[in-house]
XYZ file of C-alpha atoms in Angstrom:
596
model
C 223.422 -10.011 252.639
C 221.617 -6.505 252.977
C 221.434 -6.974 256.853
C 222.547 -9.103 259.699
C 220.019 -11.591 260.581
C 220.265 -15.068 262.329
C 218.449 -17.835 260.270
C 217.102 -20.557 262.907
C 218.294 -23.008 260.212
C 221.821 -21.731 260.342
C 221.790 -22.711 264.156
C 221.124 -26.172 263.336
C 223.447 -26.587 260.350
C 226.310 -25.280 262.494
C 225.391 -27.357 265.412
C 224.941 -30.748 263.333
C 228.540 -29.942 261.837
C 230.103 -29.940 265.493
C 228.351 -32.895 266.865
C 231.225 -35.266 265.941
C 233.437 -33.011 268.132
C 231.677 -33.946 271.440
C 231.511 -36.877 273.719
C 229.843 -38.244 276.597
C 228.073 -35.600 278.619
C 229.162 -32.648 276.590
C 227.793 -34.198 273.594
C 224.466 -34.614 275.217
C 224.476 -31.080 276.567
C 225.238 -29.799 273.213
C 222.384 -31.934 271.616
C 219.941 -30.085 274.265
C 221.319 -26.824 273.860
C 221.443 -26.344 270.148
C 217.652 -26.985 269.368
C 216.880 -25.228 272.477
C 218.757 -22.164 270.892
C 216.874 -22.620 267.722
C 213.524 -22.493 269.369
C 214.544 -19.255 271.419
C 215.687 -17.442 268.121
C 212.324 -18.401 266.548
C 210.592 -17.045 269.656
C 212.212 -13.849 268.833
C 211.682 -13.403 265.209
C 210.120 -10.086 264.224
C 207.524 -9.654 261.464
C 208.794 -8.382 258.062
C 211.439 -9.792 255.376
C 214.932 -10.260 256.637
C 217.917 -12.371 255.501
C 217.723 -10.680 251.955
C 220.601 -12.056 249.464
C 221.352 -10.535 245.993
C 221.787 -13.448 243.599
C 222.248 -12.480 240.076
C 219.278 -10.427 239.245
C 217.160 -11.722 241.987
C 216.731 -10.845 245.581
C 216.184 -13.972 247.634
C 214.258 -13.689 250.817
C 215.270 -16.296 253.268
C 213.378 -14.741 256.333
C 209.657 -13.821 255.794
C 207.942 -13.786 259.159
C 204.410 -13.262 259.436
C 201.735 -15.209 261.750
C 201.568 -18.020 259.355
C 205.070 -18.647 259.352
C 205.607 -18.061 263.110
C 203.169 -20.744 264.103
C 204.723 -23.389 261.890
C 208.137 -22.356 262.994
C 207.148 -22.407 266.669
C 205.911 -25.827 266.802
C 208.537 -27.355 264.492
C 211.357 -25.870 266.476
C 209.787 -27.158 269.635
C 209.541 -30.521 268.216
C 213.126 -30.482 267.206
C 213.774 -30.006 270.917
C 211.589 -32.824 272.309
C 212.749 -35.272 269.304
C 216.422 -34.547 270.189
C 215.810 -35.410 273.841
C 213.768 -38.628 272.953
C 216.952 -39.654 270.821
C 219.631 -38.795 273.379
C 220.686 -42.587 273.386
C 221.676 -42.624 269.646
C 225.174 -42.812 269.167
C 225.230 -42.625 265.397
C 226.601 -39.147 264.569
C 225.165 -39.633 260.967
C 221.578 -39.961 262.308
C 221.936 -36.911 264.684
C 223.426 -34.693 262.072
C 220.541 -35.844 259.321
C 217.886 -35.121 261.849
C 219.012 -31.614 262.483
C 219.484 -30.808 258.807
C 216.001 -31.986 258.190
C 214.508 -29.742 260.532
C 216.727 -27.064 259.384
C 215.168 -27.616 255.664
C 211.632 -27.527 256.976
C 212.334 -24.059 258.906
C 213.961 -22.929 255.813
C 211.027 -23.692 253.502
C 208.628 -22.034 255.862
C 210.521 -18.841 256.086
C 211.427 -18.705 252.470
C 209.917 -15.664 250.604
C 210.637 -16.745 247.222
C 210.728 -20.069 245.389
C 214.474 -19.970 244.805
C 215.070 -20.265 248.759
C 212.124 -22.609 248.923
C 213.663 -25.329 246.644
C 217.034 -25.219 248.022
C 215.662 -25.998 251.635
C 213.135 -28.361 249.938
C 215.860 -30.444 248.435
C 217.861 -30.187 251.875
C 214.541 -31.840 253.337
C 214.653 -34.735 251.118
C 218.325 -35.816 251.113
C 218.684 -35.569 254.816
C 215.625 -37.426 255.798
C 216.469 -40.491 253.534
C 219.301 -41.187 256.171
C 216.871 -41.541 258.876
C 215.788 -44.630 257.047
C 218.897 -45.775 255.967
C 220.593 -45.344 259.490
C 218.497 -48.465 260.663
C 221.028 -50.425 258.308
C 219.023 -53.728 257.160
C 217.925 -54.251 253.665
C 214.176 -53.320 254.155
C 215.392 -49.945 255.229
C 218.212 -49.463 252.510
C 215.509 -50.378 249.873
C 212.642 -48.244 251.352
C 215.216 -45.286 251.502
C 216.217 -45.681 247.799
C 212.321 -45.756 246.945
C 211.857 -42.944 249.131
C 214.905 -40.890 247.641
C 213.597 -41.705 244.098
C 209.811 -40.494 244.764
C 211.143 -37.342 246.335
C 213.738 -36.850 243.908
C 211.089 -36.938 241.259
C 208.900 -34.620 242.847
C 211.852 -32.009 243.426
C 212.264 -32.093 239.674
C 208.777 -31.535 239.002
C 208.525 -28.802 241.687
C 211.737 -27.205 239.840
C 210.257 -27.268 236.374
C 207.016 -25.634 237.904
C 209.080 -22.832 239.225
C 210.974 -22.161 236.136
C 207.757 -22.177 233.982
C 205.739 -20.005 236.517
C 208.545 -17.642 236.595
C 208.891 -17.119 232.982
C 204.972 -16.823 232.942
C 205.331 -13.885 235.652
C 208.119 -12.191 233.912
C 211.002 -13.443 235.910
C 209.397 -13.067 239.352
C 210.036 -15.858 241.907
C 208.023 -14.442 244.790
C 206.304 -17.224 246.572
C 202.780 -15.913 247.095
C 199.155 -17.250 246.660
C 199.049 -18.635 243.204
C 196.017 -18.549 240.774
C 195.860 -21.846 238.755
C 193.662 -19.988 235.967
C 196.604 -17.602 235.163
C 199.653 -19.263 236.385
C 199.804 -21.951 233.497
C 201.556 -25.245 233.627
C 203.884 -24.024 236.250
C 201.163 -23.495 238.737
C 199.913 -26.831 238.478
C 203.578 -28.396 238.419
C 204.114 -26.624 241.493
C 200.966 -27.775 243.161
C 201.771 -31.257 242.364
C 205.306 -31.024 243.927
C 203.644 -29.964 247.163
C 200.895 -32.583 246.918
C 203.521 -35.130 246.692
C 205.241 -34.174 249.797
C 201.646 -33.938 251.707
C 201.182 -37.828 250.503
C 197.997 -37.203 248.639
C 196.695 -40.425 247.260
C 198.054 -41.946 244.788
C 201.093 -40.141 245.586
C 201.363 -41.578 249.072
C 202.917 -44.742 249.220
C 206.402 -43.604 250.127
C 204.788 -42.595 253.505
C 204.007 -45.727 255.069
C 206.854 -47.463 253.154
C 209.672 -45.211 254.632
C 208.262 -44.083 257.918
C 207.706 -47.517 259.070
C 211.156 -48.796 258.273
C 213.147 -45.726 259.712
C 214.867 -45.633 263.042
C 213.262 -45.444 266.456
C 214.142 -41.819 266.660
C 214.248 -41.089 262.603
C 210.754 -41.890 262.407
C 209.507 -39.414 265.246
C 211.272 -36.612 263.210
C 209.867 -37.901 260.024
C 206.333 -38.056 261.223
C 206.351 -34.434 262.251
C 207.954 -32.480 259.452
C 207.756 -33.528 255.626
C 203.839 -33.565 255.375
C 203.390 -30.574 257.527
C 205.905 -28.589 255.628
C 203.831 -29.325 252.528
C 200.745 -28.153 254.395
C 202.119 -24.824 254.998
C 203.328 -24.415 251.514
C 199.706 -25.351 250.254
C 198.448 -22.661 252.745
C 200.753 -20.170 251.249
C 200.454 -20.917 248.019
C 196.976 -22.677 246.974
C 194.637 -21.584 249.920
C 191.083 -21.920 248.696
C 191.786 -23.902 245.433
C 188.680 -26.027 244.944
C 190.232 -29.074 244.067
C 192.031 -29.553 247.534
C 188.718 -30.084 249.414
C 187.811 -33.387 247.685
C 191.541 -34.497 247.536
C 191.653 -34.024 251.596
C 188.243 -35.821 252.147
C 189.803 -38.574 249.990
C 193.051 -38.709 252.097
C 191.258 -38.719 255.334
C 189.187 -41.904 254.368
C 191.776 -43.548 252.411
C 194.252 -43.319 255.341
C 191.984 -44.642 258.042
C 190.903 -47.577 255.937
C 194.415 -48.771 255.489
C 195.072 -48.217 259.332
C 192.500 -50.377 260.289
C 193.927 -53.135 257.975
C 197.511 -53.118 258.655
C 199.326 -55.263 261.441
C 202.316 -53.130 262.257
C 202.016 -50.356 264.731
C 204.207 -47.891 262.973
C 202.886 -48.579 259.520
C 199.448 -48.046 261.041
C 200.452 -44.834 262.421
C 201.918 -43.806 258.965
C 198.599 -44.048 257.416
C 197.190 -42.373 259.778
C 199.236 -39.439 259.060
C 197.898 -39.336 255.677
C 194.185 -39.446 257.240
C 195.144 -36.489 259.427
C 196.838 -34.518 256.778
C 193.838 -35.088 254.834
C 192.015 -32.800 257.348
C 194.344 -29.939 256.818
C 194.245 -30.274 253.018
C 190.539 -30.340 253.059
C 190.365 -27.157 255.357
C 193.163 -25.577 252.801
C 190.562 -26.385 249.996
C 187.441 -24.818 251.875
C 189.844 -21.680 252.360
C 187.641 -19.723 254.589
C 189.408 -18.056 257.743
C 188.087 -20.785 260.043
C 189.005 -23.536 257.905
C 192.641 -22.280 257.333
C 192.907 -21.480 261.003
C 191.711 -25.201 261.730
C 194.507 -26.359 259.176
C 196.986 -24.548 261.007
C 195.778 -25.711 264.416
C 195.435 -29.295 263.252
C 198.919 -29.091 261.891
C 200.369 -27.744 265.306
C 198.469 -30.242 267.244
C 199.256 -33.120 264.925
C 202.831 -32.708 265.145
C 202.605 -33.229 268.731
C 200.351 -36.179 269.198
C 201.719 -38.017 266.106
C 205.214 -37.473 267.535
C 203.957 -38.776 270.960
C 202.463 -41.903 269.075
C 205.575 -42.746 267.144
C 207.575 -42.226 270.363
C 205.503 -44.639 271.995
C 205.616 -47.360 269.405
C 209.140 -46.452 268.858
C 209.981 -47.310 272.487
C 207.851 -50.699 271.942
C 210.382 -51.180 269.274
C 213.484 -50.032 270.945
C 212.752 -52.346 273.982
C 211.346 -55.476 272.287
C 212.717 -55.485 268.822
C 209.256 -55.526 266.948
C 206.375 -53.461 266.389
C 204.089 -56.361 265.008
C 200.808 -56.927 266.422
C 201.400 -60.704 265.876
C 204.467 -60.751 267.923
C 203.340 -58.259 270.996
C 200.444 -58.533 273.703
C 200.023 -58.287 277.121
C 202.738 -55.535 277.993
C 200.627 -53.483 280.192
C 202.861 -55.287 283.021
C 206.055 -54.463 281.485
C 205.547 -50.905 280.119
C 202.957 -49.163 281.936
C 204.368 -45.791 281.678
C 204.708 -46.080 277.805
C 201.106 -47.283 277.685
C 199.805 -44.255 279.468
C 201.702 -41.904 277.174
C 200.473 -43.695 274.191
C 197.234 -43.597 274.883
C 197.333 -39.993 275.580
C 198.561 -39.773 271.936
C 195.696 -41.663 270.792
C 192.881 -40.021 272.553
C 194.475 -36.606 271.282
C 194.176 -37.829 267.657
C 190.684 -39.140 268.069
C 189.474 -35.669 269.097
C 188.491 -36.779 272.705
C 187.585 -33.666 274.731
C 190.130 -32.098 276.775
C 192.899 -32.989 274.516
C 194.288 -30.991 271.492
C 192.569 -32.858 268.691
C 189.297 -32.111 269.952
C 189.964 -28.415 269.330
C 191.758 -28.393 265.931
C 189.798 -30.930 264.175
C 186.571 -29.449 265.159
C 187.296 -26.407 263.695
C 187.962 -27.889 260.043
C 184.727 -29.717 260.092
C 182.605 -26.649 261.543
C 184.424 -24.736 258.538
C 182.980 -27.502 256.064
C 179.330 -27.168 257.496
C 179.642 -23.235 257.683
C 180.452 -23.149 254.147
C 177.706 -25.754 253.210
C 179.899 -28.790 252.481
C 177.763 -31.138 253.962
C 179.158 -34.138 252.442
C 182.644 -33.184 253.250
C 181.679 -32.241 257.203
C 179.685 -35.824 257.504
C 182.767 -37.922 256.085
C 185.136 -35.940 258.083
C 183.305 -36.834 261.332
C 182.896 -40.412 260.248
C 186.674 -40.603 259.888
C 186.943 -39.361 263.294
C 185.497 -42.960 264.310
C 187.923 -44.863 262.370
C 190.656 -43.128 264.015
C 189.421 -43.997 267.275
C 188.960 -47.406 266.608
C 192.379 -48.298 265.188
C 194.791 -45.663 267.180
C 193.070 -45.637 270.537
C 191.470 -49.062 270.577
C 193.195 -51.393 268.225
C 196.833 -50.451 268.715
C 196.670 -50.258 272.506
C 194.829 -53.490 272.846
C 196.876 -55.690 270.609
C 200.389 -54.368 272.174
C 199.554 -54.001 275.933
C 196.116 -56.063 276.591
C 195.344 -58.496 274.132
C 196.726 -62.048 273.854
C 200.237 -62.503 274.557
C 202.121 -63.161 271.454
C 205.407 -62.277 272.686
C 208.410 -64.818 272.396
C 210.305 -65.616 275.320
C 213.165 -63.460 274.260
C 210.808 -60.415 273.699
C 209.117 -60.501 276.854
C 212.317 -60.627 278.781
C 213.537 -57.428 277.146
C 210.411 -55.814 277.529
C 210.287 -52.921 279.983
C 209.856 -48.882 280.093
C 212.388 -47.184 277.911
C 215.282 -44.836 279.270
C 214.300 -41.999 281.376
C 215.037 -39.617 278.600
C 212.803 -41.139 276.058
C 210.073 -41.133 279.023
C 210.836 -37.393 279.853
C 210.173 -36.499 276.159
C 207.007 -38.369 275.977
C 205.819 -36.892 279.319
C 206.688 -33.371 277.954
C 204.384 -33.883 274.815
C 201.570 -35.553 277.008
C 201.373 -32.484 278.795
C 201.328 -30.376 275.777
C 198.674 -32.397 274.175
C 196.232 -31.862 277.275
C 197.566 -28.370 277.774
C 196.078 -27.329 274.367
C 192.772 -29.275 274.767
C 192.253 -27.373 278.225
C 193.654 -23.923 277.330
C 193.071 -23.582 273.618
C 193.242 -19.753 273.768
C 197.077 -20.221 273.872
C 196.680 -21.866 270.261
C 194.117 -19.356 269.130
C 196.460 -16.081 269.671
C 199.193 -17.680 267.361
C 196.668 -18.518 264.301
C 196.777 -16.396 261.354
C 193.330 -15.435 261.529
C 191.376 -14.423 264.413
C 188.887 -16.992 265.590
C 185.776 -16.952 267.282
C 184.894 -20.512 267.957
C 183.790 -22.293 270.928
C 184.702 -25.744 270.812
C 183.034 -26.991 274.333
C 179.416 -26.411 273.555
C 176.709 -29.106 274.594
C 176.072 -29.980 271.125
C 179.554 -30.558 270.003
C 180.478 -32.697 273.542
C 177.378 -34.740 273.016
C 178.138 -35.579 269.237
C 181.651 -36.400 270.142
C 180.766 -38.828 272.889
C 178.353 -40.468 270.997
C 180.841 -41.200 268.312
C 183.383 -42.348 270.355
C 181.016 -44.387 272.494
C 179.294 -46.319 269.765
C 182.708 -46.816 268.014
C 183.948 -48.452 271.231
C 181.070 -50.698 271.434
C 181.646 -51.688 267.793
C 185.432 -52.470 268.484
C 184.636 -55.112 271.435
C 181.861 -56.609 269.559
C 184.204 -57.422 266.475
C 187.194 -57.873 268.874
C 187.367 -61.676 267.421
C 187.317 -60.854 263.902
C 190.362 -58.294 264.391
C 192.919 -60.724 265.583
C 196.027 -59.664 264.073
C 197.388 -61.761 261.219
C 200.809 -61.365 259.435
C 199.385 -60.278 256.189
C 200.653 -57.600 253.440
C 198.096 -54.765 252.650
C 198.794 -54.094 248.838
C 198.982 -50.493 248.138
C 199.734 -48.578 245.102
C 203.519 -48.925 245.575
C 203.096 -52.446 244.215
C 203.268 -50.490 240.818
C 206.683 -49.449 241.112
C 207.627 -52.349 243.495
C 206.777 -54.851 240.971
C 206.053 -53.099 237.834
C 209.566 -52.080 237.147
C 210.769 -55.431 237.871
C 208.599 -57.315 235.412
C 209.231 -54.637 232.937
C 213.002 -55.041 233.094
C 212.542 -58.856 233.174
C 210.399 -58.530 230.007
C 212.783 -56.494 227.979
C 215.768 -58.845 228.696
C 214.008 -61.780 227.810
C 212.196 -60.345 224.759
C 215.266 -59.088 223.200
C 217.529 -62.117 224.213
C 220.080 -63.194 221.937
C 218.412 -66.528 221.014
C 214.767 -65.130 220.486
C 213.739 -66.151 217.027
C 211.205 -63.505 216.333
C 213.905 -60.858 216.325
C 214.352 -61.421 212.818
C 211.200 -59.313 212.289
C 212.785 -56.081 213.903
C 215.647 -54.067 212.370
C 218.939 -54.650 213.953
C 219.332 -50.911 215.005
C 215.782 -51.175 216.942
C 216.927 -54.195 219.010
C 220.360 -52.529 219.807
C 218.508 -49.444 221.030
C 216.113 -51.243 223.195
C 218.718 -53.256 224.582
C 220.883 -50.392 225.409
C 218.163 -48.491 227.019
C 217.086 -51.798 229.210
C 220.901 -52.291 230.297
C 221.774 -48.484 230.849
C 219.830 -47.877 234.120
C 221.251 -51.454 235.504
C 224.659 -50.372 235.150
C 224.270 -46.680 236.539
C 222.567 -48.471 239.259
C 225.321 -50.823 240.179
C 227.974 -47.964 239.900
C 225.688 -45.772 242.002
C 225.480 -48.540 244.594
C 229.241 -48.968 244.562
C 229.941 -45.504 245.004
C 227.168 -44.961 247.875
C 229.228 -48.138 249.720
C 232.685 -46.152 249.266
C 231.378 -43.074 250.359
C 229.767 -44.441 253.391
C 232.933 -46.618 254.660
C 234.275 -43.588 256.261
C 230.990 -42.763 258.210
C 229.747 -46.281 258.768
C 232.456 -48.827 259.653
C 229.966 -51.763 259.697
C 229.585 -51.238 256.168
C 233.323 -51.108 255.183
C 233.139 -54.629 253.738
C 229.967 -54.095 251.791
C 229.919 -55.624 248.197
C 227.289 -55.092 245.697
C 226.588 -58.905 245.709
C 225.024 -58.526 249.232
C 222.490 -56.035 247.510
C 220.418 -58.791 245.990
C 217.316 -56.304 246.000
C 219.148 -54.364 243.519
C 218.550 -56.918 240.772
C 215.230 -57.630 242.145
C 213.660 -54.351 242.789
C 212.419 -51.410 240.485
C 215.220 -49.208 241.449
C 217.074 -49.604 237.988
C 214.033 -48.667 236.206
C 213.050 -45.955 238.482
C 216.671 -44.445 238.259
C 216.132 -44.527 234.147
C 213.173 -42.598 234.662
C 214.559 -40.204 237.301
C 217.334 -39.431 234.745
C 215.158 -39.058 231.949
C 212.914 -36.365 233.739
C 216.040 -34.715 235.048
C 217.287 -34.279 231.420
C 213.787 -32.937 230.369
C 214.168 -30.609 233.324
C 217.390 -29.373 232.527
C 216.394 -28.628 228.877
C 213.309 -26.583 230.145
C 215.621 -24.503 232.392
C 217.989 -23.987 229.582
C 215.172 -22.737 227.287
C 213.965 -20.497 230.285
C 217.362 -19.024 230.408
């Protein structure tokens, strides 16, 4: 180290390591104090480069602080504190440790001044966040976690390959600054691919609704706030003004809101809305003007708050009733009135209702599109806001709190507002959503560019209220058609959920010992294909056994776990996915060796 400097991530990492030492009230005090200290540390960050570390021939920068990194660090450290308060009831040390390491990785990426430091924290995010899914401890969560890990492992490999090729093209310079895709070669495109995967840009998005809907109650709150917004920061830092991002962002916004209307699970609906809302940010980054970039930053700031609030509201329903499916809920306004209030505040915020945070941030991006004469993008983003209001503010609260009571007797008896600490976290976040909508200069002062944008004009107010009014009318006219049904909306994840399964089955039967047509193929060819098809299966079995053995010390309830219980392993695409993952890993390793 060239100087003494306290990294905010270090506080969370050390604090996470000490969690198992505390019990009872001391433990809860520790859980509140560490994120609060991290937030205070973020507030004291001074502009410039700090935390310089000499490694081989490079100088790694772990603390680049400017207006862009400060606003993202501010909101993420704040949300870490709120999310920890929300999850004070969690007794699982593994989940608490994973959540703090996850936030530490996000803060590390935001403060990284070079690609080496960025990649280290990028992988910390991926490998710690998967435990927020696995800690739910059921077969669906276990399978979703493995798919999540494989997708992000693949994305990390692509990102690493891009970093290596980019640094080679730059003469060994790993600095993380604005990239020019016309001169950066394949390395720049691979880095962009890695960032877009974490931003959940279709068709690289299916991991998000798959994993976030299966995470733990508090784990999904953390996951909804950090991975995609960290990717948004990376896109702003590295690819602001890249033209391809505008159409990709608009596609995201439309795609996410369409699927949100179709699904019948509250947390899956919100997961698709993450894709839609991040689409606004990606579109703003693609526009690249100061207003659009500031709008993307403001929208990420607001999104972390209202999306965290929405996941806290639906998580409270899941925590108290045991389900988040519309087909198993309804009529809960009598049992959970305060949760209803907080969730509606999150819903009107995400919909861009006047006096709430989304009204300020979303309109900046739309105004940036019209200002730059991207009329098609501006009108489509306005239309998406109607779909957001339709599904999040109207559909979801109606079928959970006001619609037909589909609750079982057991569910109805358990229903009620959650524990006090969960309500406190939701109340704080609700206040912040309202505060930002009313006192938006507070947010403007933190943006990377000076903004001269007045959201509360007559035209903008009338436009917004008309859109919301006619959307509400349409909802109630179509209410009979919207009755929730226990259906599955097929997405692109079907390609690796079922594609790998049937490919593996085909290889096994095609090259079975009694296949008469094998005489047309050389014996060496048959042996090679059978080995390739069986190798991932054997690796997967050994990996599962090793995972069970490693988790025995942390998860006593899994001490008797055997491979036979994981029947999904034989049915899923995990073996094939692992084989592809290993193959790509090998190619990346060869690329790195070639570079050095």
